[in-house]
Coordinates of C-alpha atoms and ligand atoms in Angstrom, one line a residue:
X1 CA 22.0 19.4 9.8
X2 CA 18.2 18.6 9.9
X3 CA 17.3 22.0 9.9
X4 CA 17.2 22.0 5.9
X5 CA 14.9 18.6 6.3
X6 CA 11.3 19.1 5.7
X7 CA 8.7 18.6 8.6
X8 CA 5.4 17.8 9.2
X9 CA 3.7 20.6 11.0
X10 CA 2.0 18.5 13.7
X11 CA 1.2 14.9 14.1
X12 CA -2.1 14.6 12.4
X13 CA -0.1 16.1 9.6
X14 CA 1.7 12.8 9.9
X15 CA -1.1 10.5 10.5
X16 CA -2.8 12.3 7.3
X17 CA 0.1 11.5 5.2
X18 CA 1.2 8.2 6.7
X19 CA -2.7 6.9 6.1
X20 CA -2.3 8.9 2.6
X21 CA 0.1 6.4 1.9
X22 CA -1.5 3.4 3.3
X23 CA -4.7 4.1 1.6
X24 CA -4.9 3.5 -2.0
X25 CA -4.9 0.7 -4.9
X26 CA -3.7 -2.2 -2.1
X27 CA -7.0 -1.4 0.3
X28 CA -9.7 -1.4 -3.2
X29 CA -8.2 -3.0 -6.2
X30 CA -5.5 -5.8 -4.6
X31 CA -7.6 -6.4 -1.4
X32 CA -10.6 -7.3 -3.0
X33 CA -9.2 -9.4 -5.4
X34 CA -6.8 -11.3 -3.4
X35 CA -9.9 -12.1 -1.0
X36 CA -12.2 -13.3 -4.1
X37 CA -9.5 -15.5 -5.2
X38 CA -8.7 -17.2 -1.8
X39 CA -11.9 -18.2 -0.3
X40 CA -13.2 -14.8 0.9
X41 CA -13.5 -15.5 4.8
X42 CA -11.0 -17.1 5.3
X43 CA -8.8 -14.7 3.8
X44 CA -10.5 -11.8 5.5
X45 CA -10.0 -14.2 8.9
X46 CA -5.6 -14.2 8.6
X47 CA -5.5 -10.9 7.2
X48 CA -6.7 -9.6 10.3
X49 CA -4.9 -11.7 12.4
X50 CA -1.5 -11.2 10.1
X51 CA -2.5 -7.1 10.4
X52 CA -2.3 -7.6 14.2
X53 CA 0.7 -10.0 15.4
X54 CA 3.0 -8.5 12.5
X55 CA 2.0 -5.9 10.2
X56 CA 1.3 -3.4 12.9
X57 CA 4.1 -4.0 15.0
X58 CA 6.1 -3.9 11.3
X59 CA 4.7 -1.0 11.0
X60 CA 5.9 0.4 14.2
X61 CA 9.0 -0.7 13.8
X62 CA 9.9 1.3 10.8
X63 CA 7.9 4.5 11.7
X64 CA 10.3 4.2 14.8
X65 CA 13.7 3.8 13.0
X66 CA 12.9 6.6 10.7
X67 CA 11.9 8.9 13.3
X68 CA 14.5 8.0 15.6
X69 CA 17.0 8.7 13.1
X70 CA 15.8 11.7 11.5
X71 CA 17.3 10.6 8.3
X72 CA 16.3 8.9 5.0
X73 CA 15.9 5.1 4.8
X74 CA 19.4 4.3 4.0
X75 CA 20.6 6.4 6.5
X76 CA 18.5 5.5 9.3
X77 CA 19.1 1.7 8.8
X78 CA 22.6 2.8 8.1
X79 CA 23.4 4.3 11.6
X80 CA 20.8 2.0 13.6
X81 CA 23.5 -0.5 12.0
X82 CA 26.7 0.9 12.5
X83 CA 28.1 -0.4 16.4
X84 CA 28.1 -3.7 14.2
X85 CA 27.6 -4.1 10.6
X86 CA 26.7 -0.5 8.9
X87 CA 27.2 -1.8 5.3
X88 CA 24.5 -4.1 6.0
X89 CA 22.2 -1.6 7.6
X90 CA 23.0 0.9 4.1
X91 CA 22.5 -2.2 1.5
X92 CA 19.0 -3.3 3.5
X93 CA 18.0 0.4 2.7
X94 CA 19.2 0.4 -0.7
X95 CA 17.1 -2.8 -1.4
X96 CA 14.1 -0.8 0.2
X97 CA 15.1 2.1 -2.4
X98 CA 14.4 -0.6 -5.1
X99 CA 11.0 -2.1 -3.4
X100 CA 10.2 1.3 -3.6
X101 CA 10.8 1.8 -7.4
X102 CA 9.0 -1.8 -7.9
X103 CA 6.1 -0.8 -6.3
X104 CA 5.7 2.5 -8.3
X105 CA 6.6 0.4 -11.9
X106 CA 3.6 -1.6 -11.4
X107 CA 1.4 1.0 -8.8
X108 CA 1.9 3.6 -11.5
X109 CA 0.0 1.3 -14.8
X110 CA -2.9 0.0 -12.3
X111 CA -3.4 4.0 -11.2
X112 CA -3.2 4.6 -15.0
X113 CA -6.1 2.5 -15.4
X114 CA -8.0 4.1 -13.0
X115 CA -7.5 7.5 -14.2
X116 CA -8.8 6.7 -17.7
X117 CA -11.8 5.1 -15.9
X118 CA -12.2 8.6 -14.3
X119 CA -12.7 10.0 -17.7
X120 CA -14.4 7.6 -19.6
X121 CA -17.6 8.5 -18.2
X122 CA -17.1 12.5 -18.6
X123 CA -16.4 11.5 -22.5
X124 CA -19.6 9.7 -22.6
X125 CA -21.8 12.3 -21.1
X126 CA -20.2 14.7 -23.6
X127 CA -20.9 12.4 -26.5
X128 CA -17.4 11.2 -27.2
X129 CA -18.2 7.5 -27.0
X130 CA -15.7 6.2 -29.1
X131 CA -13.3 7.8 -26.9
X132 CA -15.1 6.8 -23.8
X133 CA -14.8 2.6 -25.1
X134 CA -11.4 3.2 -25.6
X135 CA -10.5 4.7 -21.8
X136 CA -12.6 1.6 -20.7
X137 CA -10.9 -0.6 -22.5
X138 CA -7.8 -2.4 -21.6
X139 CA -5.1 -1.9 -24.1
X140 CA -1.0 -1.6 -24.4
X141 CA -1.8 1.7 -26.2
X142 CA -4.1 3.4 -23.2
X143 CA -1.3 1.9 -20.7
X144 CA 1.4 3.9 -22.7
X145 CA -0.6 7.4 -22.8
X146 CA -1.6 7.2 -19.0
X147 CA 1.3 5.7 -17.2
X148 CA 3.4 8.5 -17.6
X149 CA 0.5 11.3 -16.9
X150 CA 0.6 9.3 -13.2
X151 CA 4.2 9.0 -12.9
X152 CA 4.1 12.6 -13.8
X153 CA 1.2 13.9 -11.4
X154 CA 3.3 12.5 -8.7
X155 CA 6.7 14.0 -9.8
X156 CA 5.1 17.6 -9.9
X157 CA 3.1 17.6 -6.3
X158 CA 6.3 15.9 -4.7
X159 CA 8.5 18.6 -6.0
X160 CA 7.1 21.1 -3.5
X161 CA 8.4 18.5 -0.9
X162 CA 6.5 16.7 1.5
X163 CA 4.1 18.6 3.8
X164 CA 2.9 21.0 0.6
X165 CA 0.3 19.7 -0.5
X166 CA 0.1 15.6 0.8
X167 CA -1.3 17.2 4.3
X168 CA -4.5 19.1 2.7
X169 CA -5.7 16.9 0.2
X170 CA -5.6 13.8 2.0
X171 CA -7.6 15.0 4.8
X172 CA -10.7 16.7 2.8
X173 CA -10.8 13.6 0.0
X174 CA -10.5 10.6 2.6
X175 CA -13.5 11.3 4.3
X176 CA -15.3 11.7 0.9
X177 CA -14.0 8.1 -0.2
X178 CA -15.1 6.5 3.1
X179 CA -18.7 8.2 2.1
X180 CA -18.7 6.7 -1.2
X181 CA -17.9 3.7 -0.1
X182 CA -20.5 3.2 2.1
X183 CA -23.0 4.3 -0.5
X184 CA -21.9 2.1 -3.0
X185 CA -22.3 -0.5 -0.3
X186 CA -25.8 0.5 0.8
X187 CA -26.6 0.3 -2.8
X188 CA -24.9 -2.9 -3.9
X189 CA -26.4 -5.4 -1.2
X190 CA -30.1 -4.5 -2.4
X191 CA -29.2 -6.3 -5.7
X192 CA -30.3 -9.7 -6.4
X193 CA -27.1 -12.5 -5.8
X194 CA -25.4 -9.6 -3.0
X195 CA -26.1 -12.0 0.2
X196 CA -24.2 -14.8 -1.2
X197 CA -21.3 -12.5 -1.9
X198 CA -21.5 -11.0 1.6
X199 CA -21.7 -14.8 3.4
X200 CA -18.8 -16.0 1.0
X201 CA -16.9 -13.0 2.4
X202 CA -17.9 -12.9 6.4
X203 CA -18.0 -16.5 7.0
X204 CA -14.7 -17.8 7.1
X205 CA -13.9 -21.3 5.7
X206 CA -12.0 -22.5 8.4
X207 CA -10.4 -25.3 6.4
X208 CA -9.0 -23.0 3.8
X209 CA -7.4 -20.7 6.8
X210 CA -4.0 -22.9 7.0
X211 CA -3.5 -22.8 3.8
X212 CA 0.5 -21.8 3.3
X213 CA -0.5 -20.3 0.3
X214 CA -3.6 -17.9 1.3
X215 CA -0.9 -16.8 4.8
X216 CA 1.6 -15.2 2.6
X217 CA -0.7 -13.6 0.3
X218 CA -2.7 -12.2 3.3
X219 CA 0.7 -11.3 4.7
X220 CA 1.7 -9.8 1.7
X221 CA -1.3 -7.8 1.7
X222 CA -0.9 -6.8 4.8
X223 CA 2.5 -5.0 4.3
X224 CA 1.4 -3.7 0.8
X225 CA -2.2 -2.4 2.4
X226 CA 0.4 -0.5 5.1
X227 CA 3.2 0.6 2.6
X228 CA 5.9 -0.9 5.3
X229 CA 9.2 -2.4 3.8
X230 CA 9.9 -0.3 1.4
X231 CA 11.0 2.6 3.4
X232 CA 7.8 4.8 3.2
X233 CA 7.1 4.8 6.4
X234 CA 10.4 5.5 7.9
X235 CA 10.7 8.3 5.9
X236 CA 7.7 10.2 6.9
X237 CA 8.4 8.9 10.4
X238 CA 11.7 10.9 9.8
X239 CA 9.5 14.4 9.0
X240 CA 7.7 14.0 12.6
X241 CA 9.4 15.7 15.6
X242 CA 11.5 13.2 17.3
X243 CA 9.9 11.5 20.2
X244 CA 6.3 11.3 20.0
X245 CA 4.7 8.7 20.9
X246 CA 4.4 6.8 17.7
X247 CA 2.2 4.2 19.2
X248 CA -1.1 5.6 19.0
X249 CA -0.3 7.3 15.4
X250 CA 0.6 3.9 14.5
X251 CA -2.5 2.2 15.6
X252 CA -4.6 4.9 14.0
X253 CA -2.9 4.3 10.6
X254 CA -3.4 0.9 10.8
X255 CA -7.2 0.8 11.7
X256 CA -7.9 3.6 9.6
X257 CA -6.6 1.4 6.0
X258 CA -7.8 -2.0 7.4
X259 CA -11.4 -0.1 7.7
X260 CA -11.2 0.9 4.3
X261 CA -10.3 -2.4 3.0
X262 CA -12.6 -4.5 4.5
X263 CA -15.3 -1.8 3.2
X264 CA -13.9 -2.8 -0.1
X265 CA -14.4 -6.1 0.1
X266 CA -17.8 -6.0 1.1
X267 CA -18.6 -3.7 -2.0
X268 CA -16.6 -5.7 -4.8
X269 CA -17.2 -9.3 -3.7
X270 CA -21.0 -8.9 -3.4
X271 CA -20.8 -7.4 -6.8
X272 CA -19.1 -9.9 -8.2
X273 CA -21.9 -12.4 -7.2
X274 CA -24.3 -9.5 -8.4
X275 CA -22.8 -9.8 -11.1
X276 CA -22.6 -14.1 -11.7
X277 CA -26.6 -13.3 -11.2
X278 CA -27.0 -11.0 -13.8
X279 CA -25.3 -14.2 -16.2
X280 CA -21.3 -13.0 -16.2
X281 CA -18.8 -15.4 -16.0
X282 CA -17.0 -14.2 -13.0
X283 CA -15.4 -17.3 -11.8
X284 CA -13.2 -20.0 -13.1
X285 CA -12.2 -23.3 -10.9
X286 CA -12.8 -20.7 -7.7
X287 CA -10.1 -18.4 -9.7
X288 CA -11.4 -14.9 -10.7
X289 CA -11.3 -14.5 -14.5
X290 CA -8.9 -12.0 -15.8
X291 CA -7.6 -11.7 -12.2
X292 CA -7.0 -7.7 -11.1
X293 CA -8.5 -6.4 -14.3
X294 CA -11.7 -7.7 -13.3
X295 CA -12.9 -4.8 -11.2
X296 CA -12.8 -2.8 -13.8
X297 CA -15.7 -5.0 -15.9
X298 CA -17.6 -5.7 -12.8
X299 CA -17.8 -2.1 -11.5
X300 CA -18.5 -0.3 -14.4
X301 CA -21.6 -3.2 -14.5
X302 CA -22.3 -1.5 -11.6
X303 CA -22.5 2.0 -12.1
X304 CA -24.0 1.4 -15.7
X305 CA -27.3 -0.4 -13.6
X306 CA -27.6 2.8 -11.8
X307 CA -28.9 4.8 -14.7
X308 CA -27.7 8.4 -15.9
X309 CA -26.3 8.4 -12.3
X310 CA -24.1 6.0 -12.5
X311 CA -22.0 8.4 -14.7
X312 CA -21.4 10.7 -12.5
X313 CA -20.8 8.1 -9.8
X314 CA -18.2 6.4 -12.0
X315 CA -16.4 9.4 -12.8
X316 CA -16.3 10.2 -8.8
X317 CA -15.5 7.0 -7.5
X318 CA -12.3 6.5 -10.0
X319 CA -11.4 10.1 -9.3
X320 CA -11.3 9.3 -5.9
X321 CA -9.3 6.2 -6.6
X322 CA -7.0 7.9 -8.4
X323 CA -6.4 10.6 -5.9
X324 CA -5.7 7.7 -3.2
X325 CA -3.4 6.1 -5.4
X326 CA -1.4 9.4 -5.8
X327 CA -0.7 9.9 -2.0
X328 CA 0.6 6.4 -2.2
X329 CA 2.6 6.9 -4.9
X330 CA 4.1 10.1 -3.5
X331 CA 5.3 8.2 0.0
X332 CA 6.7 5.8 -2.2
X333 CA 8.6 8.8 -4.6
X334 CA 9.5 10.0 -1.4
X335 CA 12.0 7.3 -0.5
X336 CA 14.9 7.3 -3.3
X337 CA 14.4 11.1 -3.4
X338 CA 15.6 11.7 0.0
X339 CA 18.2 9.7 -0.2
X340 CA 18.8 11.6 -3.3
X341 CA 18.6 15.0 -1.8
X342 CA 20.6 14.1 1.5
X343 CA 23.1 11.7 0.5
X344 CA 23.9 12.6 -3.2
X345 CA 23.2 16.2 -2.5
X346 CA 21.3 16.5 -5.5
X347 CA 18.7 19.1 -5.6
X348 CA 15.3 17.9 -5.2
X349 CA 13.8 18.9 -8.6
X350 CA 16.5 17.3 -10.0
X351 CA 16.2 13.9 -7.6
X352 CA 12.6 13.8 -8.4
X353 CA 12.8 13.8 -12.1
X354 CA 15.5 11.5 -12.2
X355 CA 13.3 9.0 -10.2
X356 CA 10.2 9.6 -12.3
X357 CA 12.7 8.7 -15.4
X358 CA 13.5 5.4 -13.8
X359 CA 10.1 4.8 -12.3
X360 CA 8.9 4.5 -16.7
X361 CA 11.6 3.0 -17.9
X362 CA 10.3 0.0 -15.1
X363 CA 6.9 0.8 -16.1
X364 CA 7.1 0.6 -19.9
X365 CA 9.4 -2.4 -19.7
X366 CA 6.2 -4.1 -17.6
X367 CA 3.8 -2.8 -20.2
X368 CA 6.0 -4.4 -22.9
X369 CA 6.1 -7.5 -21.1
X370 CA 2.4 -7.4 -19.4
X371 CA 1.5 -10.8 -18.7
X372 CA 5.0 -12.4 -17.7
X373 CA 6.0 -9.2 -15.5
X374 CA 2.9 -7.8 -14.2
X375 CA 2.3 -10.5 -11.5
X376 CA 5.7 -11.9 -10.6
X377 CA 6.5 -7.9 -10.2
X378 CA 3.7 -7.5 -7.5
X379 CA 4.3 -11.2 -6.0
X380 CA 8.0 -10.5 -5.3
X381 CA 7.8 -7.2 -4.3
X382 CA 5.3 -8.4 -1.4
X383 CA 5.6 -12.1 -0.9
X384 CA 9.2 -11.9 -0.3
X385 CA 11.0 -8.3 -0.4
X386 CA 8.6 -6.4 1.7
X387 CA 8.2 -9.0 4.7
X388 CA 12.3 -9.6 4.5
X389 CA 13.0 -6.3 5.2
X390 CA 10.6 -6.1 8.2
X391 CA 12.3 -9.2 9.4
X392 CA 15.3 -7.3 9.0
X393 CA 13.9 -4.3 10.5
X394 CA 12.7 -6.3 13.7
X395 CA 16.2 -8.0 13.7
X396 CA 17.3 -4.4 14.0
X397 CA 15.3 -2.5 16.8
X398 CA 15.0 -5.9 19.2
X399 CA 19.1 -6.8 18.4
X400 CA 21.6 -4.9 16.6
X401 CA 20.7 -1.3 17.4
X402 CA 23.0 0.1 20.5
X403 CA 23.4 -3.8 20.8
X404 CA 20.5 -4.0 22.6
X405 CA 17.0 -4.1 22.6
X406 CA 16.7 -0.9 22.1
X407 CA 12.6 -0.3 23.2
X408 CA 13.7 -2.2 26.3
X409 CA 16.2 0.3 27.3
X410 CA 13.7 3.3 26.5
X411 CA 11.1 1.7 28.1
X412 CA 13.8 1.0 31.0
X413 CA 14.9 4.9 30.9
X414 CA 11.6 6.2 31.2
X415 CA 9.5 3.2 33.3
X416 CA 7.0 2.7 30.9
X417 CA 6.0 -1.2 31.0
X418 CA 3.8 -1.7 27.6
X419 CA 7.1 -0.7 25.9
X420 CA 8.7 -3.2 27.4
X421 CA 6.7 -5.7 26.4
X422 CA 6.1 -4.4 22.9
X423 CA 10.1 -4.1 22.8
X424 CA 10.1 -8.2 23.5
X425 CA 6.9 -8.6 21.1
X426 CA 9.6 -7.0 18.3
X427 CA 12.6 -9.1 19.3
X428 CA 11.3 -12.5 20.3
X429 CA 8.3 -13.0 18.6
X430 CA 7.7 -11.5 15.6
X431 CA 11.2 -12.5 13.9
X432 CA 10.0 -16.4 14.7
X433 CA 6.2 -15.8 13.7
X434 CA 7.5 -14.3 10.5
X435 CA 10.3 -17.0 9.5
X436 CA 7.5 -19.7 10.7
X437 CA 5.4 -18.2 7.8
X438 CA 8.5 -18.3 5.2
X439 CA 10.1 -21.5 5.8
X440 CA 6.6 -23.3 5.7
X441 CA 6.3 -21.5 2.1
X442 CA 9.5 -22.5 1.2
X443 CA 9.4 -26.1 1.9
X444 CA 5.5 -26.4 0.6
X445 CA 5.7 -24.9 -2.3
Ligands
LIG1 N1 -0.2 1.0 0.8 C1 -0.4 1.4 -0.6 C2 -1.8 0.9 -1.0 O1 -2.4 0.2 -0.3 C3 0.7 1.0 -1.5 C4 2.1 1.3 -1.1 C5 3.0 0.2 -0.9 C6 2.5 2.6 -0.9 C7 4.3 0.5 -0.5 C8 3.8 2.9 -0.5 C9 4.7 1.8 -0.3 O2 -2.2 1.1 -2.1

């Protein structure tokens, strides 16, 4: 029956697409801005710690189902489910299946705007400057024309199916973006206001770190950054060979995008003080003005001070942007569409357009409402769906599957002691650590 699946043709194939996934908007647009609004350091200080005790082993958890079960979300949760309560196990994946179509109504506009950023520099080299303003300028009308071309960019590399194309791209352009990172970087902190930006961000404010407010935003970072609890994860986990040993793949992964985003902040947040130098209002009562749209202000600011260089850096930074924001989207495509294809028995050309379809009407009805949707879109797709459904997915491999802890027995079966102990990790402590966090929220809000 799997023989008509699609597979990764060797595990860096997976690690390329699984970090193709995790790396994109959530490691350079949301991680930046989240940190800027709450107190730099000290958001920087639980997002590591919140990456370590839960995303990671979240992380784990849901590369495991998926590759465990071979299957597509709803499936996988479906079977690891069914001694005891399948229909649970199938609805959790179905509310995945609609994290996942969340994530891309709101992923989809904020890559939009990057692509247009992309070309607004191109226009003005070539002289077009009124059409160069207008890609740079936030409007309803430029979120109409370049939503779609996104959502559409996805829909025609994911037809191929999975290992196609995801595998090549990501592995020649992430290296490139790491480069340009650390250029930008190089370049940014020999700018007048940079070192207050950079102590703001490395020196935690260790008053601000129990804040209930700044945990679950780093926590919902932490699950965004990692794409984990929408089912992304345990469907590329499904396209590896069973029984590899996940744990150093996952590990990888997980360094790998928390690298990236801590490079991100230390480029946006010391431009941001670059910036307040240079005279800009950046900040209002310690909130960012304008909130995520700010980056694109500040760092076209940037690349402008650069001279006729700038333009060409522009173009290639967004470009890059909006090629990691396109492997993110795909793992996130990915998710309904199996299910599509191996539930529904629809074909996949027809499973992918049908998604894309849904994916705009979402989109458009965002773009209609901007400024009520926008945020509560992103805040409950990460602040509560997302870490439920790792809960749910912890509850699953430390209890309900084979009623029994089911790392315990593997680790039991083949005498291997850290899984044993990471088997534990998933069933005692992270389900407390997690409903700690959410019951705190709940009563202090
Ligand atoms: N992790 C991606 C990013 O950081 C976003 C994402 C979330 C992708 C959920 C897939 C699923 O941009």
């Amino acid at each position: 029956m799997t023989s008509s699946r699609d597979f990764f043709h060797s595990r860096i194939g997976f690690v390329l697409a699984a970090a193709g996934s995790a790396i994109g908007l959530g490691n350079i647009w949301g991680f930046p801005t989240q940190a800027a609004n709450n107190g730099g350091g000290a958001f920087l200080f639980v997002y590591l710690i919140v990456t370590i005790l839960l995303a990671l082993p979240a992380l784990y958890a849901e590369v495991y189902l998926g590759n465990q079960a071979q299957k597509n979300p709803v499936s996988a949760l479906q079977e690891a489910c069914k001694d005891s309560m399948p229909s649970v196990g199938k609805y959790a994946g179905i509310i995945g299946l609609c994290g996942a179509v969340m994530m891309l109504s709101f992923y989809t506009i904020v890559a939009g705007w990057m692509l247009a950023h992309a070309l607004s520099p191109l226009f003005e080299l070539l002289g077009f400057i009124d059409i160069s303003t207008w890609l740079s300028t936030s409007s309803t009308a430029r979120n109409i024309v370049f939503t779609p071309i996104f959502a559409i960019l996805g829909t025609a590399i994911i037809h191929q199916g999975v290992n196609a194309g995801i595998e090549k791209w990501s592995a020649r352009l992430m290296p490139l973006l790491l480069v340009m990172l650390i250029g930008l970087i190089i370049y940014i902190l020999q700018q007048p206001g940079a070192s207050e930006g950079v102590q703001v961000y490395l020196i935690p404010d260790f008053a601000q770190v129990t804040d209930p407010k700044l945990i679950i935003s780093a926590m919902g970072q932490a699950f965004f950054s990692l794409s984990i609890g929408v089912g992304g994860m345990m469907v590329y986990g499904s396209y590896m060979k069973k029984d590899k040993d996940i744990g150093k793949l996952v590990l990888s992964i997980a360094t790998l995008d928390t690298c990236i985003a801590f490079l991100a902040g230390l480029l946006i947040i010391p431009a941001l003080y670059v910036a307040q130098h240079a005279g800009l209002e950046v900040f209002r009562d310690n909130k960012l003005i304008g909130e995520g749209q700010l980056i694109f202000n500040i760092l076209p600011e940037l690349f402008s001070s650069m001279g006729s260089i700038g333009l060409f850096v522009a173009c290639g930074f967004f470009s890059l942007l909006s090629i990691a924001a396109l492997t993110s989207t795909i793992s996130s495509i990915e998710v309904p569409v199996s299910y599509l294809v191996e539930d529904k028995k629809k074909t996949r050309v027809k499973a992918t357009w049908l998604v894309s379809v849904i994916v705009l009407i979402a989109s458009y009805t965002i773009i209609a409402f901007f400024d009520t949707l926008f945020g509560l879109i992103i805040q409950l797709l990460t602040t509560i769906l997302q870490p439920l459904s790792c809960l749910f997915y912890f509850i699953v491999v430390g209890w309900i599957w084979k009623r029994g802890n089911k790392l315990v027995d593997e680790s039991l079966q083949k005498n291997k002691l850290p899984l044993k102990v990471l088997g534990n990790y998933l069933r005692y402590v992270c389900p407390i650590l997690l409903s700690i966090v959410f019951v705190n929220v709940a009563i202090l809000n």
